[in-house]
mmCIF file of C-alpha atoms in Angstrom:
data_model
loop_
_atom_site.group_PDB
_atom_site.id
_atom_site.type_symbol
_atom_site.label_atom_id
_atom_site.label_comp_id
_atom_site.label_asym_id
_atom_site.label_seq_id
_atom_site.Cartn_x
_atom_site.Cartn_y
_atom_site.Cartn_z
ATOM 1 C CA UNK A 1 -5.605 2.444 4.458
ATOM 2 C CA UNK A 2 -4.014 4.366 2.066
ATOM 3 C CA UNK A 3 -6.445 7.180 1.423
ATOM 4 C CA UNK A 4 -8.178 5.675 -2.199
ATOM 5 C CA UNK A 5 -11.511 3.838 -1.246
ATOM 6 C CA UNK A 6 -13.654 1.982 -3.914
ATOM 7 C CA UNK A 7 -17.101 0.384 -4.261
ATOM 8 C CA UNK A 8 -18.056 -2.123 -4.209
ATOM 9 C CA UNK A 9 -15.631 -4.304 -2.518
ATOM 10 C CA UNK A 10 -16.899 -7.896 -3.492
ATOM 11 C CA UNK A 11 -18.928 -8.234 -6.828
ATOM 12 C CA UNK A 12 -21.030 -11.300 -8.113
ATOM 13 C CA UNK A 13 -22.850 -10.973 -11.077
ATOM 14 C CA UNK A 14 -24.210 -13.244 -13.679
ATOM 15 C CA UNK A 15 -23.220 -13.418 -17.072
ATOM 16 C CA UNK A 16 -24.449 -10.409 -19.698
ATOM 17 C CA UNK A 17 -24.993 -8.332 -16.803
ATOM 18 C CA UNK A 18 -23.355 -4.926 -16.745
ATOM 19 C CA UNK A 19 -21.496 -4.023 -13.900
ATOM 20 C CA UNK A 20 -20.276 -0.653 -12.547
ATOM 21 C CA UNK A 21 -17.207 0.212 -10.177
ATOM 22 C CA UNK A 22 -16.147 3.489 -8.220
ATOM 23 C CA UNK A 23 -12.827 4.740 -7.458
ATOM 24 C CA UNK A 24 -12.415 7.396 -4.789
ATOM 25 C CA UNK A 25 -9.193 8.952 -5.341
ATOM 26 C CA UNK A 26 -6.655 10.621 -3.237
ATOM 27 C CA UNK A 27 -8.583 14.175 -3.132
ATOM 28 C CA UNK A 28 -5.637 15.919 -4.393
ATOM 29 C CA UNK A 29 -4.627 13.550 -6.693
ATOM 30 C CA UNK A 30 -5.122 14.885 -10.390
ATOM 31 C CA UNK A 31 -3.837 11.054 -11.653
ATOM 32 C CA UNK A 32 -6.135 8.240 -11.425
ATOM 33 C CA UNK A 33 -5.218 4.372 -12.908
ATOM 34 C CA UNK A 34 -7.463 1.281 -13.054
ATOM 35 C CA UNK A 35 -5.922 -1.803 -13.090
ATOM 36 C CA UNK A 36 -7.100 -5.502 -13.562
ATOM 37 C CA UNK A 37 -5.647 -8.004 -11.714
ATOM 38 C CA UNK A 38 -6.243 -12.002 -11.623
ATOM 39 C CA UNK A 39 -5.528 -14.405 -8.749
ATOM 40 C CA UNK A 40 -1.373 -15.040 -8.617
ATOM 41 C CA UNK A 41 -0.509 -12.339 -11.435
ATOM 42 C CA UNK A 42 0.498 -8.713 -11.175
ATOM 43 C CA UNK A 43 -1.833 -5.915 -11.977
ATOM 44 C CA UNK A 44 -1.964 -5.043 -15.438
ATOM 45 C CA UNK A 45 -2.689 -1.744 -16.606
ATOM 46 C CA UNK A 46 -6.138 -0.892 -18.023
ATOM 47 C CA UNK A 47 -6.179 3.035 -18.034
ATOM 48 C CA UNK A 48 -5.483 6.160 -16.892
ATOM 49 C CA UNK A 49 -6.918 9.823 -16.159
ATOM 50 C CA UNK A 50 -5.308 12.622 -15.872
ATOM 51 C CA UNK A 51 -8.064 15.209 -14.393
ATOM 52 C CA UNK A 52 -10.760 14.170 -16.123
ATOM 53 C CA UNK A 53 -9.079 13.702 -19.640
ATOM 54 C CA UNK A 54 -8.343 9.388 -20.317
ATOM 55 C CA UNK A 55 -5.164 9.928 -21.842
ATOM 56 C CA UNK A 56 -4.257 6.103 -22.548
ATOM 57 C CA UNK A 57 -6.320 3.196 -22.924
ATOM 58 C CA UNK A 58 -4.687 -0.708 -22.847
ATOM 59 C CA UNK A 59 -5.801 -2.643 -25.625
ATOM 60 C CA UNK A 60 -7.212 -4.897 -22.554
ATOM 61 C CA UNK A 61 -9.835 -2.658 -22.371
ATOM 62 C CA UNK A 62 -12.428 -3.733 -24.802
ATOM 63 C CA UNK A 63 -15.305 -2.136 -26.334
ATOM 64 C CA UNK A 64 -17.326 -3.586 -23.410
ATOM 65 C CA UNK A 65 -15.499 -1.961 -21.164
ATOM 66 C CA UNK A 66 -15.714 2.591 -20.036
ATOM 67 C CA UNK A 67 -14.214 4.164 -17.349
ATOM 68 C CA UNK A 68 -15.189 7.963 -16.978
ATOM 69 C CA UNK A 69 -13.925 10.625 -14.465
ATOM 70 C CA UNK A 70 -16.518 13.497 -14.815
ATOM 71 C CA UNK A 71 -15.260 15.894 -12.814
ATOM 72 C CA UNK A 72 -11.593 14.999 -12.624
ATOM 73 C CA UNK A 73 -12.573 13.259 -8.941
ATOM 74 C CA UNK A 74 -14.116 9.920 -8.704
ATOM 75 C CA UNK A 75 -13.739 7.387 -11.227
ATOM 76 C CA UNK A 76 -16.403 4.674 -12.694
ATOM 77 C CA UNK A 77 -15.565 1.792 -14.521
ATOM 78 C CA UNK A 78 -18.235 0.310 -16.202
ATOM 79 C CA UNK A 79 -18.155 -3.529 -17.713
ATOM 80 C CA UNK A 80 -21.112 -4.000 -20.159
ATOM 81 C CA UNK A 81 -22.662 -7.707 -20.969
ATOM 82 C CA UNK A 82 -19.695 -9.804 -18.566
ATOM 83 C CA UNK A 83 -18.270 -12.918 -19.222
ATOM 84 C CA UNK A 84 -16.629 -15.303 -17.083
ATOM 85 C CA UNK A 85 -13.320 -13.959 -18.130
ATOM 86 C CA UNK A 86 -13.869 -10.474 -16.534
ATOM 87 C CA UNK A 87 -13.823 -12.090 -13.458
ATOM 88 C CA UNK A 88 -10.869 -10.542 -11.581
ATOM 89 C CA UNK A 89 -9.946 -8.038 -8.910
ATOM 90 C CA UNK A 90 -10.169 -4.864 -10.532
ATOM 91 C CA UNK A 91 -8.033 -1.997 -8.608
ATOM 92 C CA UNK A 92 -8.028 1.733 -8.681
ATOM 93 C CA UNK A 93 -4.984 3.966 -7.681
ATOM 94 C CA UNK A 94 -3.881 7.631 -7.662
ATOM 95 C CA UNK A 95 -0.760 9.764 -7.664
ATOM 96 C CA UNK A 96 -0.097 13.099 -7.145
ATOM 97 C CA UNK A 97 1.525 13.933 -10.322
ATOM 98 C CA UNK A 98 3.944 12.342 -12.850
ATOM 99 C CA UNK A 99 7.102 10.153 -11.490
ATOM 100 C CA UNK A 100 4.948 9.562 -8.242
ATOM 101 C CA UNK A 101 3.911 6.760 -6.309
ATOM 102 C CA UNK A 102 0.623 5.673 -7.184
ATOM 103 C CA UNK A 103 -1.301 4.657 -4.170
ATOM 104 C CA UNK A 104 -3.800 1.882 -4.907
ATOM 105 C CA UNK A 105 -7.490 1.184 -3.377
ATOM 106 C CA UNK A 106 -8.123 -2.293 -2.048
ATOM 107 C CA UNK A 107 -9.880 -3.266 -5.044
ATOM 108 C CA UNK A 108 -13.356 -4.485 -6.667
ATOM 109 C CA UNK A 109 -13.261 -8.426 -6.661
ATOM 110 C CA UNK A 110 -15.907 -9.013 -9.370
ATOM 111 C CA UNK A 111 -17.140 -13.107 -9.994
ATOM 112 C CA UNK A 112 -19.446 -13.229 -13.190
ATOM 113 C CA UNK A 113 -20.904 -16.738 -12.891
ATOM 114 C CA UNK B 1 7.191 -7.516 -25.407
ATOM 115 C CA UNK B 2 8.015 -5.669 -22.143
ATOM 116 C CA UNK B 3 7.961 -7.973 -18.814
ATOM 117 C CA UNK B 4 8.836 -8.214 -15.219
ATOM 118 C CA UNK B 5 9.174 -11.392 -13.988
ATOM 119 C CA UNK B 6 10.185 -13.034 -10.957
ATOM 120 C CA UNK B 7 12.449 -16.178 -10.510
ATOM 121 C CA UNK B 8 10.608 -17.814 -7.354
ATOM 122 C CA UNK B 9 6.924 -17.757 -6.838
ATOM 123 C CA UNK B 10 7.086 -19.001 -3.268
ATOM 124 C CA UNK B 11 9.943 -18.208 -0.514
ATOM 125 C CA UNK B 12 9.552 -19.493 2.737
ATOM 126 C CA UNK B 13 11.940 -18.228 5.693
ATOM 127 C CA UNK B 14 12.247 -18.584 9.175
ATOM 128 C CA UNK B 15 10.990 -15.934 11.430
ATOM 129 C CA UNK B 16 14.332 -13.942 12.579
ATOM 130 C CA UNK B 17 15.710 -14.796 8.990
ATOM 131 C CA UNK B 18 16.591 -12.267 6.408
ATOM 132 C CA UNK B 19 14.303 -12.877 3.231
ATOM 133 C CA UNK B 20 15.923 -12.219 -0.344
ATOM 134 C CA UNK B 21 13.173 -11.779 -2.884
ATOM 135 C CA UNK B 22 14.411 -11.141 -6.979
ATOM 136 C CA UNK B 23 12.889 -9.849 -9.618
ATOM 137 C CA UNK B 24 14.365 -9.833 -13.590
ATOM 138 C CA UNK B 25 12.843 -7.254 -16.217
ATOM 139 C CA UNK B 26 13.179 -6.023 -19.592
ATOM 140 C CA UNK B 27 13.075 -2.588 -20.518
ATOM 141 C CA UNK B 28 16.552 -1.585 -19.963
ATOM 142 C CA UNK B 29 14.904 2.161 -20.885
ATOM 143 C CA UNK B 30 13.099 1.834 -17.845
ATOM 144 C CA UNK B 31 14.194 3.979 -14.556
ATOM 145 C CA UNK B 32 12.061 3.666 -11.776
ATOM 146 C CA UNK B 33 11.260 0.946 -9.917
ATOM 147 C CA UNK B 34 9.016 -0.016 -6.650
ATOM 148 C CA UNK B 35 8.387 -2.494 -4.505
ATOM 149 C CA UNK B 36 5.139 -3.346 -3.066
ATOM 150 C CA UNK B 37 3.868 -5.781 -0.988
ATOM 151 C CA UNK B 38 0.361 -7.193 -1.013
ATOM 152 C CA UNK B 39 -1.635 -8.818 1.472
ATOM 153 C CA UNK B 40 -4.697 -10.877 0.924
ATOM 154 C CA UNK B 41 -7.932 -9.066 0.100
ATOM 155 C CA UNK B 42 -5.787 -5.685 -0.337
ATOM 156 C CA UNK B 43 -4.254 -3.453 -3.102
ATOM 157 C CA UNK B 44 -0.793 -3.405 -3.244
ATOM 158 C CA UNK B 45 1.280 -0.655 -0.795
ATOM 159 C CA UNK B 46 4.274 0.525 -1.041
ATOM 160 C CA UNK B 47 7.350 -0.440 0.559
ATOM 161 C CA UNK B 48 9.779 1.085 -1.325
ATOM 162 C CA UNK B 49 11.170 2.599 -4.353
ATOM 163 C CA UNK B 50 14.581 3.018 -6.728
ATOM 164 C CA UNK B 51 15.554 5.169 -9.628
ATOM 165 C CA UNK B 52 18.427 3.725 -11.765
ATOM 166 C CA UNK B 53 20.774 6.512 -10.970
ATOM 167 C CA UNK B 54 21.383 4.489 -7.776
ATOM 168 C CA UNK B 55 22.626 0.717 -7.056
ATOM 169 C CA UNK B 56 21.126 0.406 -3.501
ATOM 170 C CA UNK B 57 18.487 2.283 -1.408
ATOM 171 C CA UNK B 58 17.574 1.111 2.333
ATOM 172 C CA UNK B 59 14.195 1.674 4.407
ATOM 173 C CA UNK B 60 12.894 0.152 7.607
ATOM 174 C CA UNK B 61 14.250 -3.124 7.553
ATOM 175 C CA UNK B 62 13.975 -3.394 3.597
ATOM 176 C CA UNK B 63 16.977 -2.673 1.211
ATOM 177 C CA UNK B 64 16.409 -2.281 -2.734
ATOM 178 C CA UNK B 65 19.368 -3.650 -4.535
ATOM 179 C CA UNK B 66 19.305 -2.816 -8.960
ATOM 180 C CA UNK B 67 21.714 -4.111 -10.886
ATOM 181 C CA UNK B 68 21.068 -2.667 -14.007
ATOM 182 C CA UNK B 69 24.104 -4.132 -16.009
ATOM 183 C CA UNK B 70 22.028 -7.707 -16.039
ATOM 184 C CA UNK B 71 18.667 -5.999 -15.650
ATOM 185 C CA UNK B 72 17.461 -7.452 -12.187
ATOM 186 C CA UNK B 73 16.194 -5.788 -9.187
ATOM 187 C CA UNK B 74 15.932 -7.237 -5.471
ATOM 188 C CA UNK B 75 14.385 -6.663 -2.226
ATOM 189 C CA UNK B 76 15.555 -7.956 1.263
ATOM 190 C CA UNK B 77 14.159 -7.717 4.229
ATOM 191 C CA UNK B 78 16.082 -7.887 7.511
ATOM 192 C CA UNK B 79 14.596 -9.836 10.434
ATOM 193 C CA UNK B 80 11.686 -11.121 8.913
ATOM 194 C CA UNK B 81 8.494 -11.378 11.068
ATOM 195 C CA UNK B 82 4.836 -12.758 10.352
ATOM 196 C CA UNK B 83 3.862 -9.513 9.592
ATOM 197 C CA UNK B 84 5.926 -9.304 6.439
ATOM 198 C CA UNK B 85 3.670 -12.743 4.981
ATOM 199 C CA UNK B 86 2.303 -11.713 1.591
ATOM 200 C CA UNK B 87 2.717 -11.385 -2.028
ATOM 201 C CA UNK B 88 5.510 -8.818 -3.343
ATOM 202 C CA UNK B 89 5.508 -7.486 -6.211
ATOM 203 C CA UNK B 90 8.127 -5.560 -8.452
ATOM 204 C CA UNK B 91 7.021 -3.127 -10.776
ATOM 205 C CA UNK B 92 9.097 -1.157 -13.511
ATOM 206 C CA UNK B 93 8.041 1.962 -14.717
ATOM 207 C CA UNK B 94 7.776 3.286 -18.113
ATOM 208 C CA UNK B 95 7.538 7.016 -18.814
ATOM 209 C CA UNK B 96 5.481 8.828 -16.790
ATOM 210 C CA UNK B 97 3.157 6.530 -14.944
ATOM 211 C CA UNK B 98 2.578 3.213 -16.642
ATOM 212 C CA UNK B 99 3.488 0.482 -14.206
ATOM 213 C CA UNK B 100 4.364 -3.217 -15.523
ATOM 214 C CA UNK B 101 3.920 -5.751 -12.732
ATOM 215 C CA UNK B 102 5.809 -9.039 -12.181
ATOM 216 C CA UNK B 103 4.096 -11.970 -11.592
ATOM 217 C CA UNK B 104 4.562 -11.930 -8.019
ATOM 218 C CA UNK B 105 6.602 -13.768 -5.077
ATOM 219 C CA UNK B 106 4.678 -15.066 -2.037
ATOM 220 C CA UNK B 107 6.667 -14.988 0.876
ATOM 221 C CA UNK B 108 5.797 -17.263 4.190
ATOM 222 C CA UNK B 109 7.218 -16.787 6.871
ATOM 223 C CA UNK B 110 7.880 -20.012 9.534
ATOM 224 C CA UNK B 111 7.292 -19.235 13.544
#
C-alpha cells in the first residue's frame, strides 16, 4: 500500500454514461498525476496538478474528459458520454515535489460495455 | 516522437536465477529514470531509480545498469524468487515530472 487510495476500484458502465473517479493523494503531496493505462502497455500520461492548479493536459485527454482538484487534495476525474475505447485502468499518483518519485494508487479499472 | 520501449515482452527464469530485464529509449535529454514493477490488479511501485550522472546503482537484490552512450537502461535482479513475478516497467523522465512508460516486460519465474 503505498499511501494513494482511489475509488472506485472496479468500474462497469454502459456506453454514454458518465463516469467519475477519485484519487486520494499522499496528504502531503502538493503533485498529483492521472494516468491511463490499457492491458499489456505502460501508463500514459493524462494530467497533472500541482496544488490545485492543472498545469498540463495530454492531448489524450479529450473534451469528454475533466479532472479537478478543488482544494489542492483529492482529485476527480470525470469521463462524460463513454465509449468502449475508454475502457482501461485509469491510475492516480502523487509526489512530493518536482524530481520525486511519484507513488501511484492501485487504479480505477473502468469496462464501458 | 519520444518512446521507451522494451526488447522482450516475456522473460521466464528459474527460481535461484538472476533475471536481466532491458529497456531502450529515446530522449537522450532525458535524466532520470525508474524502475517499477507491477503486479496484477496493482499500480506500479517502485523498485528503484537512476539519474544519468551515474552508470550503475544497486538496491536489495536489484541493480540499475544506464548506458547512456547507446541509450538503454537495465534492471537485474539477483536470486530471483516467485515473489518478483510481474510486469516491470521502465520509465524515463522528462523535465520535472512527466513520466513516459515502456511497454512493459513480464517476468515468470519457474519453481
Amino acid at each position: 500500500d503505498t499511501g494513494v487510495s482511489q475509488n472506485p476500484r472496479h468500474k462497469i458502465t454502459k456506453r454514454g454514461q458518465n463516469v467519475t473517479f477519485r484519487c486520494d493523494p499522499i496528504s502531503e503531496h502538493n503533485r498529483l498525476y492521472w494516468y491511463r493505462q490499457t492491458l499489456g502497455q505502460g501508463p500514459e500520461f493524462l494530467t497533472y496538478f500541482q496544488n490545485e492548479a492543472q498545469l498540463e493536459k495530454s492531448r489524450l485527454l479529450s473534451d469528454r474528459f475533466s479532472a479537478e482538484r478543488p482544494k489542492g487534495s483529492f482529485s476527480t476525474l470525470e469521463i462524460q458520454r463513454t465509449e468502449q475505447g475508454d475502457s482501461a485502468m485509469y491510475l492516480c499518483a502523487s509526489s512530493l515535489g518536482p524530481r520525486n518519485e511519484q507513488f501511484f494508487g492501485p487504479g480505477t479499472r473502468l469496462t464501458v460495455l | 516522437g519520444e518512446s521507451v520501449g522494451l526488447h522482450l515482452p516475456t522473460l521466464s527464469v528459474q527460481e535461484g536465477d538472476n533475471s536481466i530485464i532491458n529497456c531502450a529509449y529515446s530522449n537522450s535529454a532525458s535524466d532520470y529514470f525508474i524502475w517499477y514493477k507491477q503486479e496484477s490488479g496493482k499500480g506500479p511501485q517502485f523498485i528503484i531509480d537512476i539519474r544519468s550522472n551515474m552508470d550503475k546503482r544497486q538496491g536489495q537484490r536489484v541493480t540499475v545498469l544506464l548506458n547512456k552512450t547507446v541509450k538503454h537502461l537495465s534492471l537485474q535482479i539477483a536470486a530471483t524468487q516467485p515473489g518478483d513475478s510481474a510486469v516491470y516497467f521502465c520509465a524515463e523522465i522528462i523535465g520535472t515530472y512527466k513520466y513516459i512508460f515502456g511497454t512493459g516486460t513480464r517476468l515468470k519465474v519457474l519453481a
